[in-house]
Coordinates of C-alpha atoms and ligand atoms in Angstrom, one line a residue:
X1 CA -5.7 -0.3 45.0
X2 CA -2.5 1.0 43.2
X3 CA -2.7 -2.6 41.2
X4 CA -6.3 -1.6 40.4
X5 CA -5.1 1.6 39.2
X6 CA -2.3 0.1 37.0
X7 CA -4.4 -2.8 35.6
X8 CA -7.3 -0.1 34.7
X9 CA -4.2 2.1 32.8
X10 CA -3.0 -0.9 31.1
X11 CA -6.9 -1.6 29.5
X12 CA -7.4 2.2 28.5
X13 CA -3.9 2.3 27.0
X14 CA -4.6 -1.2 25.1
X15 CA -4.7 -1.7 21.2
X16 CA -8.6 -3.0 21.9
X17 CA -10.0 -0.5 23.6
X18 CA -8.4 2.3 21.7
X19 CA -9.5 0.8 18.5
X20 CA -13.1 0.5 19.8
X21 CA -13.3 4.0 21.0
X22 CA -12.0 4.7 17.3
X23 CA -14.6 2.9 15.9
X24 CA -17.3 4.3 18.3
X25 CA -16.1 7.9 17.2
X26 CA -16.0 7.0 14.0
X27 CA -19.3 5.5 13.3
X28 CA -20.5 8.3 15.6
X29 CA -19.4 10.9 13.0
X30 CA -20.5 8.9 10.0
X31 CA -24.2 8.4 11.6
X32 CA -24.6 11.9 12.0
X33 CA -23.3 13.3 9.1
X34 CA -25.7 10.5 7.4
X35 CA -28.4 11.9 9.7
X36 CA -28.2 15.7 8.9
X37 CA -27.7 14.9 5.1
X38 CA -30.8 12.9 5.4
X39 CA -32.7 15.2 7.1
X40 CA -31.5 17.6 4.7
X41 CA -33.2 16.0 2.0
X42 CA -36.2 15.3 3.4
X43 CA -36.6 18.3 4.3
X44 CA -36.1 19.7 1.0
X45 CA -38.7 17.3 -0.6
X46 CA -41.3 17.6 1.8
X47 CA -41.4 21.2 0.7
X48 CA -41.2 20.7 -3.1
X49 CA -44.2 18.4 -2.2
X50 CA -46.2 21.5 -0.7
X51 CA -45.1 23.7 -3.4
X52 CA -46.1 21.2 -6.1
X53 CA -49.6 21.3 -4.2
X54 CA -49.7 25.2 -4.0
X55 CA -48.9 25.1 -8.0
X56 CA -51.9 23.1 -8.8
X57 CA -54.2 25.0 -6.1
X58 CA -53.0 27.8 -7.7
X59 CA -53.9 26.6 -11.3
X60 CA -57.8 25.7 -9.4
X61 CA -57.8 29.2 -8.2
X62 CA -56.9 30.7 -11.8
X63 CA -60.5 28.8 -12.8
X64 CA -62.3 29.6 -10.1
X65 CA -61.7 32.9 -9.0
X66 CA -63.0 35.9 -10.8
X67 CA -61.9 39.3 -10.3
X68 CA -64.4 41.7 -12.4
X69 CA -64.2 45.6 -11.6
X70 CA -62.4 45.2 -8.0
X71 CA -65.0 42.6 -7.0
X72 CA -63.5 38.9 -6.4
X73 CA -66.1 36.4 -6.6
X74 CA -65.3 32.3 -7.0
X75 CA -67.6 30.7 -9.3
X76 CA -68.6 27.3 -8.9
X77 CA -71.0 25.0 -8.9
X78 CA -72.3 24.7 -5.7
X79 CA -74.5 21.3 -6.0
X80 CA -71.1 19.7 -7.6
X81 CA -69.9 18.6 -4.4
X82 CA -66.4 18.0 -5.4
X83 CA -66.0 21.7 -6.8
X84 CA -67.4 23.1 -3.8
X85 CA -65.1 20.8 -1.8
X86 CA -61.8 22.2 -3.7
X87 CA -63.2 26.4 -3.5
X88 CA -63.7 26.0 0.1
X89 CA -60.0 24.2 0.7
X90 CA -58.9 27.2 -1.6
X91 CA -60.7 30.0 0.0
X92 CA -59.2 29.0 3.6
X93 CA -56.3 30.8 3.5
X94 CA -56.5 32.8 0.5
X95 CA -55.5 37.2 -0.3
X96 CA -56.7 39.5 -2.7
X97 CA -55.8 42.6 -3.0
X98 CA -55.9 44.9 -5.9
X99 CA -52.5 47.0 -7.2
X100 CA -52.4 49.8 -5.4
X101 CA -52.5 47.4 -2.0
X102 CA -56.3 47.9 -1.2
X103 CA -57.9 44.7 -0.2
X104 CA -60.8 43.0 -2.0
X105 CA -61.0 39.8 -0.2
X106 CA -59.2 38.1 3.0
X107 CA -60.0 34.6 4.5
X108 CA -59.4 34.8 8.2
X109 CA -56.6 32.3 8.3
X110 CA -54.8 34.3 5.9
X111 CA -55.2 37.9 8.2
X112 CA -53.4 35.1 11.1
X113 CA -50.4 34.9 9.0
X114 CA -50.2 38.8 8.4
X115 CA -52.0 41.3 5.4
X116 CA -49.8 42.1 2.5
X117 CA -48.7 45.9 2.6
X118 CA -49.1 47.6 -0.2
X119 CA -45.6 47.9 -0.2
X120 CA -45.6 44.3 -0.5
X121 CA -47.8 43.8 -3.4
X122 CA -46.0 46.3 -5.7
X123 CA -42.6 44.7 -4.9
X124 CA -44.2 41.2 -5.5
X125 CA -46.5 42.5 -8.3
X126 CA -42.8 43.9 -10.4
X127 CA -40.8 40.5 -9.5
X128 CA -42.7 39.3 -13.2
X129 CA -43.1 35.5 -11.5
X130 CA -44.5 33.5 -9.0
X131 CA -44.3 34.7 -5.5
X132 CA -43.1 32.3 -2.6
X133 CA -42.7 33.1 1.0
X134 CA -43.0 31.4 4.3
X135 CA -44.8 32.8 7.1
X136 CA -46.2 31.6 10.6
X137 CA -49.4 31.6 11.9
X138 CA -50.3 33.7 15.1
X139 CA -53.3 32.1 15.6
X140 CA -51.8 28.3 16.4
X141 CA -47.6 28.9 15.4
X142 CA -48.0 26.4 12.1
X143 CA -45.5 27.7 9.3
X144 CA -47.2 28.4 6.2
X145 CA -46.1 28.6 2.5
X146 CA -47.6 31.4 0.5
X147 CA -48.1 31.4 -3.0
X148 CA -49.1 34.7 -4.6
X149 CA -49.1 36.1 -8.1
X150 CA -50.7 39.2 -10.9
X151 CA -54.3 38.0 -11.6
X152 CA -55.7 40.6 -15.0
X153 CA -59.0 41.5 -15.2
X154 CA -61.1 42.0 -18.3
X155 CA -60.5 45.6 -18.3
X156 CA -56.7 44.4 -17.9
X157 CA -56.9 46.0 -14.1
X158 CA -54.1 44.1 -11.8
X159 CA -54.7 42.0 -9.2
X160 CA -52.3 40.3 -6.5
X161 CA -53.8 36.9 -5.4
X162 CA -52.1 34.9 -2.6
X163 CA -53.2 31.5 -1.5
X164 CA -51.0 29.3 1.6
X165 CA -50.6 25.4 2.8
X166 CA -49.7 25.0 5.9
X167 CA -46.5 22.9 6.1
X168 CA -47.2 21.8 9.8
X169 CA -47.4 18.1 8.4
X170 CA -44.0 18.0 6.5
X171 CA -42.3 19.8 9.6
X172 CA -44.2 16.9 11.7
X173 CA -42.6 14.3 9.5
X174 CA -39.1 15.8 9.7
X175 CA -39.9 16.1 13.5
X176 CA -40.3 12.7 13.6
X177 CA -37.8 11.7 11.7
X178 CA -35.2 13.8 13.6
X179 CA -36.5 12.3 17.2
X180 CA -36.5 8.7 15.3
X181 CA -32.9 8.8 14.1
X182 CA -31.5 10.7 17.3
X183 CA -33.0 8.4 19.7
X184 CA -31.9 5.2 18.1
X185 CA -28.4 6.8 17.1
X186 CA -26.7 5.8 20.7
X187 CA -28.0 2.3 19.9
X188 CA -26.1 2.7 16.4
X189 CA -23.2 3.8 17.9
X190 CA -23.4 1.3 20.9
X191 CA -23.7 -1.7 18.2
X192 CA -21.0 -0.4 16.1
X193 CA -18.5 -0.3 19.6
X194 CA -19.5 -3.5 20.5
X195 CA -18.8 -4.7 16.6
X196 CA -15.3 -2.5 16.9
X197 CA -14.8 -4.7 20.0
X198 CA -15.1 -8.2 18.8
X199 CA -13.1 -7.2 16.0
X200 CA -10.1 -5.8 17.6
X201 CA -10.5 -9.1 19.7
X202 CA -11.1 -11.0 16.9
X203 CA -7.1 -9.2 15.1
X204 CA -5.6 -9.0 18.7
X205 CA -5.6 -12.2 19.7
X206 CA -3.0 -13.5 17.4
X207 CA -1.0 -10.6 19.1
X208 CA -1.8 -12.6 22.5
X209 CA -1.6 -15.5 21.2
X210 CA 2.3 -14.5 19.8
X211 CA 3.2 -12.8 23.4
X212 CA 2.8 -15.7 25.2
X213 CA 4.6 -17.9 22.7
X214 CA 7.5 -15.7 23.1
X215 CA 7.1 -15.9 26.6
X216 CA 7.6 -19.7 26.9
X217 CA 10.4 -19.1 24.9
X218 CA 14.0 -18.8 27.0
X219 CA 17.4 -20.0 26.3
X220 CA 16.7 -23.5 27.2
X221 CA 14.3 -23.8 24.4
X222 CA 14.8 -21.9 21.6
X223 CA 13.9 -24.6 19.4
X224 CA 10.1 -23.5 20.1
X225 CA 8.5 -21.8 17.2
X226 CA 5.2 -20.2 16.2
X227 CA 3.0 -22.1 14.2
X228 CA 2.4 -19.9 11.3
X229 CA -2.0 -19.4 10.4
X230 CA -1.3 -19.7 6.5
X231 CA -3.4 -16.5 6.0
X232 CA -0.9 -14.3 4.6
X233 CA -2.0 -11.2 6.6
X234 CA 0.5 -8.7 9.0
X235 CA 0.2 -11.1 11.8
X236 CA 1.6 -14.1 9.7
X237 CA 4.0 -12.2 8.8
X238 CA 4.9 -10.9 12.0
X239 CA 4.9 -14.6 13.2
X240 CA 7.6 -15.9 10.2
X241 CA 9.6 -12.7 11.3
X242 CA 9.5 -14.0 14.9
X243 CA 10.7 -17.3 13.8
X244 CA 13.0 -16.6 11.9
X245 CA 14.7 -14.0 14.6
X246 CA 14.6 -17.0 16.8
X247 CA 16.1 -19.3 14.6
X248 CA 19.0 -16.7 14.3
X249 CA 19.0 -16.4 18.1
X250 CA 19.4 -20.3 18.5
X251 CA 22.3 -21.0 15.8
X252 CA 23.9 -17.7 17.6
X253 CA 23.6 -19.4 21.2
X254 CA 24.7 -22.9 19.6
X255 CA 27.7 -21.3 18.0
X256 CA 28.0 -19.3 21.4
X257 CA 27.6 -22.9 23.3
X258 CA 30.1 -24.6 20.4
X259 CA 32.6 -21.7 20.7
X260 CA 32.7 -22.2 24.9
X261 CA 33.3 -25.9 24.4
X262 CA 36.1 -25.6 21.7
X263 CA 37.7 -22.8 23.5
X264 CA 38.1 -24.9 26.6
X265 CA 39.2 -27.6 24.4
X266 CA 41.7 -25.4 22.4
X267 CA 43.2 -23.7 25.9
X268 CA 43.1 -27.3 27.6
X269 CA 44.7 -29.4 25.5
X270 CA 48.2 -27.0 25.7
X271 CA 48.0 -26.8 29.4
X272 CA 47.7 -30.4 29.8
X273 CA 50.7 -30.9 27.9
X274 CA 52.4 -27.9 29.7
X275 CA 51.4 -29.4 33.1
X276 CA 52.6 -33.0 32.2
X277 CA 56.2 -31.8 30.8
X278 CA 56.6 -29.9 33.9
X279 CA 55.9 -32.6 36.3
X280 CA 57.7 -34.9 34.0
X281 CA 61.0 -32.7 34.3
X282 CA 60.0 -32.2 38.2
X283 CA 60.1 -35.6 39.3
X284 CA 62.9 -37.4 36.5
X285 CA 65.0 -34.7 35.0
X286 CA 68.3 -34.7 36.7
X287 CA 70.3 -33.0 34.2
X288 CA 70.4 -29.6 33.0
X289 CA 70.1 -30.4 29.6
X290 CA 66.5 -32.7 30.7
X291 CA 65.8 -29.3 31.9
X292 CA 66.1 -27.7 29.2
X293 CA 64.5 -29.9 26.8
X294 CA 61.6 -29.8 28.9
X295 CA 61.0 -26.0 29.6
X296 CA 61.2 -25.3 25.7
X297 CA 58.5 -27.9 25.0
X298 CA 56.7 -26.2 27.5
X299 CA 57.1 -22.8 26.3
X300 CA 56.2 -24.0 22.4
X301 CA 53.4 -25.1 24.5
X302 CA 52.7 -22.0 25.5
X303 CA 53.3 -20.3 22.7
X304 CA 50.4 -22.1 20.9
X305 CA 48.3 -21.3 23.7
X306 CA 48.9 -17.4 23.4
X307 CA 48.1 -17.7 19.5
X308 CA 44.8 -19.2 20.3
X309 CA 44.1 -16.2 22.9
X310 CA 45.7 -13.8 20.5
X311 CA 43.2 -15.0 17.8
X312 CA 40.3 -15.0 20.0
X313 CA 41.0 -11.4 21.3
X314 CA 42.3 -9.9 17.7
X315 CA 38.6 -11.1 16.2
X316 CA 36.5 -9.1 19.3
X317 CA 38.5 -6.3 18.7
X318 CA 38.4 -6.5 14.6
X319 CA 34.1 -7.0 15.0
X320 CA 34.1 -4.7 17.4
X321 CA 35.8 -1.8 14.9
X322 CA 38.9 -1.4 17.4
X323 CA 41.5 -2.9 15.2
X324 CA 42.3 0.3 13.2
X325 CA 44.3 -0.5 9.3
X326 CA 47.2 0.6 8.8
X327 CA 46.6 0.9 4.7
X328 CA 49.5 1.3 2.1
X329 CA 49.6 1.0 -1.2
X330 CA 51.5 -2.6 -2.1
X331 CA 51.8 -4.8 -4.8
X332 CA 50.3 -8.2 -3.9
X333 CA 52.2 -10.8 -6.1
X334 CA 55.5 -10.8 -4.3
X335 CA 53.6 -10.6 -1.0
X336 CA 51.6 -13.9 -2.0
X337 CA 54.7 -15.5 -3.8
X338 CA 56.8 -14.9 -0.2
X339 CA 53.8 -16.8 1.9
X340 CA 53.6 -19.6 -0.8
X341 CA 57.3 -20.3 0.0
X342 CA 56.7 -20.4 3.4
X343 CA 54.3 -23.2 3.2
X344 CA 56.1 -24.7 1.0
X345 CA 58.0 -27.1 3.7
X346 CA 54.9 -27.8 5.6
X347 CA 53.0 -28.5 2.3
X348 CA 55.8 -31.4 1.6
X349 CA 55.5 -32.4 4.6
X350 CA 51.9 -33.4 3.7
X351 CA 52.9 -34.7 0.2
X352 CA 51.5 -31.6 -1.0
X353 CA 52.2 -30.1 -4.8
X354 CA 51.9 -26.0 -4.0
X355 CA 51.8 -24.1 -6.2
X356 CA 51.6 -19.7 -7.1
X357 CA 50.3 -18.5 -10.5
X358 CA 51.0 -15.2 -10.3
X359 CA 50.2 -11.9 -13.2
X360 CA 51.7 -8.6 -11.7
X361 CA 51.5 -6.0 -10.5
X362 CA 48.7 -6.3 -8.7
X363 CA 48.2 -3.0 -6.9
X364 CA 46.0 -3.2 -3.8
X365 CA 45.8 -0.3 -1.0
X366 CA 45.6 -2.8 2.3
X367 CA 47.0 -3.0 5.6
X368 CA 49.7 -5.5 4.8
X369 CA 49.7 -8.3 8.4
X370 CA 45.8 -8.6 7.7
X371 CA 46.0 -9.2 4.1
X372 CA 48.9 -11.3 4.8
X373 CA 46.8 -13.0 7.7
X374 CA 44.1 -13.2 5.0
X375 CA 46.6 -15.0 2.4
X376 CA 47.8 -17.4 5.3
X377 CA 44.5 -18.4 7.0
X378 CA 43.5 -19.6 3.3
X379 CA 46.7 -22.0 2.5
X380 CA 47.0 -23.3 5.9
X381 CA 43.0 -24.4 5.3
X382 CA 44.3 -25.1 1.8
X383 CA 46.6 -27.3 3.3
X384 CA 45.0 -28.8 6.4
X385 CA 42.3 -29.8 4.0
X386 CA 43.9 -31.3 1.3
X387 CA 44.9 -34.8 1.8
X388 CA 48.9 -36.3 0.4
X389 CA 49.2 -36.6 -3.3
X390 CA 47.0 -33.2 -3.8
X391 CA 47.5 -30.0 -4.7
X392 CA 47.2 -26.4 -3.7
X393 CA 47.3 -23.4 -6.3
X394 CA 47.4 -19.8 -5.3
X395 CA 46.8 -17.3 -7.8
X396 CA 46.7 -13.4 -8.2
X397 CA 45.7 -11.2 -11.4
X398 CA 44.3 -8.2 -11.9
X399 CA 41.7 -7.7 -13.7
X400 CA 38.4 -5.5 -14.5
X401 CA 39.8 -2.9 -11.6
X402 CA 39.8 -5.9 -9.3
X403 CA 42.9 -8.1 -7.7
X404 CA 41.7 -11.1 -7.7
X405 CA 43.4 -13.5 -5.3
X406 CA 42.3 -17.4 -4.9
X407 CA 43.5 -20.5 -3.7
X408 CA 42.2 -23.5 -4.9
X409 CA 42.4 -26.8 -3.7
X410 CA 41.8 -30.8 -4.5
X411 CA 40.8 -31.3 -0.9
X412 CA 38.1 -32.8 0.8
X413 CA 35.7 -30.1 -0.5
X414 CA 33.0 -28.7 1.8
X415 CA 29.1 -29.8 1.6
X416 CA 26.5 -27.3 0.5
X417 CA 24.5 -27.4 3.4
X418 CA 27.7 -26.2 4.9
X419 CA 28.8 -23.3 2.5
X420 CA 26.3 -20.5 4.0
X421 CA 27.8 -20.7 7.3
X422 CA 31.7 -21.5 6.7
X423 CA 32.1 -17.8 7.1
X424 CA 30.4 -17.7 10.6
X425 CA 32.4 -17.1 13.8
X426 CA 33.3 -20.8 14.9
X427 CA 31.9 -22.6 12.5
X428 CA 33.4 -25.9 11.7
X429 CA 32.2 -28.5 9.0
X430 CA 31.0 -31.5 11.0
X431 CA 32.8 -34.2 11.0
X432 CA 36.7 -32.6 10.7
X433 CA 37.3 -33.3 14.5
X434 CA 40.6 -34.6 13.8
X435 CA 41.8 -31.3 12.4
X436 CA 42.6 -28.8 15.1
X437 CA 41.2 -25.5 14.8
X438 CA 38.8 -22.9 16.2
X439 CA 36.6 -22.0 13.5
X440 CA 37.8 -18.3 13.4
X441 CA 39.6 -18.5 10.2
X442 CA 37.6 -17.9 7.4
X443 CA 35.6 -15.4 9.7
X444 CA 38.6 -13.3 9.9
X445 CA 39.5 -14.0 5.9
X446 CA 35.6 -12.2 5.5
X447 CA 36.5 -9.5 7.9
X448 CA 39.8 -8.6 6.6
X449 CA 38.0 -8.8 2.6
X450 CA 35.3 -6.8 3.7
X451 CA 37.1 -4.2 5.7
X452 CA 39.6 -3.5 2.5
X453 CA 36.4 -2.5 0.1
X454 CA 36.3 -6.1 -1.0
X455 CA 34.5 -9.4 -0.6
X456 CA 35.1 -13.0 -0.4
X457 CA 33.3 -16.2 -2.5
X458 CA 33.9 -20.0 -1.9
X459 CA 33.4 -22.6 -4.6
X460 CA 33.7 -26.3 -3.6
X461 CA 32.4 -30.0 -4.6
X462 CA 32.9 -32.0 -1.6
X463 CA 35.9 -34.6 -2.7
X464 CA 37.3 -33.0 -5.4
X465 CA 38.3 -29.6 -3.5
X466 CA 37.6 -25.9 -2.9
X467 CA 38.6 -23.0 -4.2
X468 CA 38.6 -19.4 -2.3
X469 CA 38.0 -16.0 -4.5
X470 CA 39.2 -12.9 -2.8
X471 CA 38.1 -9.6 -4.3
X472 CA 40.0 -6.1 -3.9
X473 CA 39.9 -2.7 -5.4
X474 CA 42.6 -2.1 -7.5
X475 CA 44.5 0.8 -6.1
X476 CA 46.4 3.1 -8.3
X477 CA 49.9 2.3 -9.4
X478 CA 52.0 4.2 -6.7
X479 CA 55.0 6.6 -7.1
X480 CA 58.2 4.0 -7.2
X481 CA 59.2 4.6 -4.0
X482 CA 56.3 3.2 -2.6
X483 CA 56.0 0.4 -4.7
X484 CA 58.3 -2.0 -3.0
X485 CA 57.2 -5.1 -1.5
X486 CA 59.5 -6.8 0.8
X487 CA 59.5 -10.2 2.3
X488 CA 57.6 -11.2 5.1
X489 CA 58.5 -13.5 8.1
X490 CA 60.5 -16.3 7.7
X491 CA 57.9 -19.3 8.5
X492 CA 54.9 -20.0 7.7
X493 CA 51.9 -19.1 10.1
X494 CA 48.3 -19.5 10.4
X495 CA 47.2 -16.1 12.1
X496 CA 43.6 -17.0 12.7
Ligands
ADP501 P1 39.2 -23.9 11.2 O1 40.0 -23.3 12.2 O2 38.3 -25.0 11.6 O3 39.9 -24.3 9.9 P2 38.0 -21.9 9.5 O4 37.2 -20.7 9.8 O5 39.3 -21.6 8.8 O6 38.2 -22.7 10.8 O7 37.2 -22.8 8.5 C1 35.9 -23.2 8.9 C2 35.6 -24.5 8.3 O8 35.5 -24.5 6.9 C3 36.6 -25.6 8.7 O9 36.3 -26.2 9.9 C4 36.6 -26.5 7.5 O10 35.7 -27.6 7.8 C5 36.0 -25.7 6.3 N1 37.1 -25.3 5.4 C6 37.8 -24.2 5.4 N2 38.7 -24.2 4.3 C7 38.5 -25.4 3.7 C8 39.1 -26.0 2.6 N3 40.1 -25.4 1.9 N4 38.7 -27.3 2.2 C9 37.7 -27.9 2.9 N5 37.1 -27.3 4.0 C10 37.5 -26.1 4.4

């Protein structure tokens, strides 16, 4: 019963049926607007028709009738059966009077429709033009037109002459029209529903057709998309929007999938090696010193694993707007000459030539760990990246109200179908398995860009290197006070 109930609310309130009952009012209203205008105008020639006849009776009565010394008499020829024919057809409903109101001449039909007063004939005798009124019959309740007017005898006496047409046959054809229109009007509007109908089936079932698409979609198989019609309407569109937010929603649950499986990786690996030192020292260390050597591998172990955790939990928190700047107004050349020499020893150690080509000042207003975090992440990649005998450049100039900071490398390069997503939370070129990382770098060097008024750009031909374009306001040169820029820490990190 209640699921009766529910399934009858969900037709009513459906797209179909409201756009049918849309269409039935609407072709309701536009059918009988049609109708009255119609009727309107038929209505309105029908009676030009009578009074075009009542002219031209009236013209036959002007040459028959004869009004001589108050007398009204119709001459005719009375064998011309024609003539005699039009008299009698103009003497059937048919007043004379004379000016003062007395009548000369009546036919009985006309006395049906009511006698002139003489009241009457003065007022229609000083309007100076033809005389038209409608009147009804009492003898049978047909309308009548009248047509009346001055007739001037020879001693130039007035006369007022009325002749009538009953308009009983134009009001039957309106009649008929009316009942015509109005009882086949329901069919109209009945045909036009049922037209509304198939068409709203007809643009609604693409919608259907979309729901359950989306339905079959889940996590498990987001590869599924819509096939798109071709016919560049709203529904195709709504289709290649569709796609394309699935297509987002799969390379999101891919990344989400990649990021589980490196994470584990990335906290695994540590623990291993924490596990094995420990049961290493547990069961052969039997000096202090194997003690020792052995808990501080461990805790470098665990050191790295913190880093990784730090990272993971500093990006949530920096997406998530929690990681409030602490912004100050610093000079960025000694900042990035202080983390060049820091990676100067690792960059030896991998045959590296690094190098900083630096114009100051270069006045920037930026919380100094991220943009230092910023600076780092990009030579450690620098580095990581590049293989022995390159080199690694890192340079910083102002210029245009911009600092512009890059480092550019001669390293493996990245591949352009790559380049769009580099930026992406745990992205990782394919292929780089050898190098550890998380994938969380460059998304942090975006974040920290963006989050300072400023944007980041890559440039890079795979095997002949990269190079990393970092954008900031200039800030305003600062009292001196504030200008100083002091070293950083002493070695070199990568604070993913
Ligand atoms: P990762 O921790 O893997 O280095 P990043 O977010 O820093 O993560 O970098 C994302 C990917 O971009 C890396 O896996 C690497 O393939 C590529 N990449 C970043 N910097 C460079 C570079 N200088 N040269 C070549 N590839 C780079």
């Amino acid at each position: 019963m209640m699921g009766r109930l529910l399934s009858k609310m969900a037709f009513v309130r459906g797209l179909r049926f409201r756009f049918t009952v849309a269409i039935a009012i609407f072709v309701s209203l536009l059918l009988l607007v049609i109708g009255f205008f119609f009727r309107q105008r038929l209505e309105a020639v029908l009676e030009e028709q009578v009074r075009q006849v009542l002219d031209e009776e009236w013209a036959a009565t002007k040459a028959y009738l004869i009004i001589h010394r108050r007398e009204a008499e119709w001459r005719y020829d009375p064998e011309d059966a024609e003539e005699t024919l039009i008299v009698k057809q103009l003497q059937r409903v048919y007043f004379c009077a004379d000016e003062e109101g007395k009548i000369l001449d009546v036919s009985p039909a006309f006395e049906d429709l009511g006698i002139f007063t003489p009241q009457q004939i003065r007022d229609a005798l000083a309007l100076n033009q033809p005389f038209w009124e409608e009147r009804v019959s009492d003898f049978d309740a047909e309308p009548y037109i009248i047509r009346g007017g001055l007739f001037v005898d020879d001693d130039n006496r007035r006369y007022f002459v009325a002749i009538g047409k009953s308009a009983a046959e134009s009001r039957r054809v309106l009649e008929e029209f009316t009942r015509t229109y109005f009882t086949i009007l329901p069919f109209m509007i009945l045909a036009g529903s049922l037209i509304g109908w198939f068409l709203a089936s007809r643009a609604i079932s693409p919608v259907h057709e979309l729901a359950q698409a989306a339905d079959r979609i889940s996590g498990l198989n987001l590869s599924l998309r819509i096939p798109p019609r071709n016919s560049g309407d709203e529904i195709d569109h709504l289709i290649h929007t569709f796609n394309s937010m699935v297509e987002r929603l799969e390379s999101s649950f891919e990344m989400t999938r990649r990021f589980s499986a490196d994470v584990s990786h990335e906290l695994r690996t540590p623990l291993t090696s924490i596990r094995g030192q420990l049961e290493v020292a547990l069961f052969t260390a039997s000096t202090a010193e194997q003690y020792r050597d052995a808990i501080i591998d461990a805790l470098e172990d665990v050191e790295k694993l913190g880093q990784t955790i730090r990272a993971m939990l500093l990006l949530s928190q920096a997406e998530s707007g929690q990681l409030a700047l602490q912004k100050s107004v610093v000079d960025l050349v000694p900042v990035v000459a202080d983390i060049v020499d820091q990676f100067q020893i690792p960059a030896e150690g991998e045959q590296l030539t690094l190098t900083a080509e630096v114009e100051g000042p270069c006045w920037v207003e930026v919380d100094r760990i991220q943009i230092e975090r910023m600076i780092s992440n990009l030579l450690s990649n620098a580095v990581k990246y590049t293989k022995p005998g390159g080199s690694v450049t890192a340079r910083c100039r102002a210029a245009a109200g911009q600092v512009v900071f890059e480092v550019q490398d001669t390293g493996v390069g990245i591949p352009p179908a790559a380049l769009p997503h580099i930026f992406d939370r745990f992205y990782r070129v394919p292929g780089q398995k050898e190098k550890q990382g998380l994938g969380l770098g460059l998304s942090f060097v975006a974040w920290i860009a963006k989050a300072h008024g400023g944007h980041v750009e890559v440039d890079s031909v795979p095997g002949r290197g990269t190079r990393f374009i970092v954008r900031l306001p200039c800030a305003a040169t600062p009292e001196p006070a504030v200008a100083t820029a002091g070293a950083s820490a002493d070695q070199p990190r990568e604070l993913s």
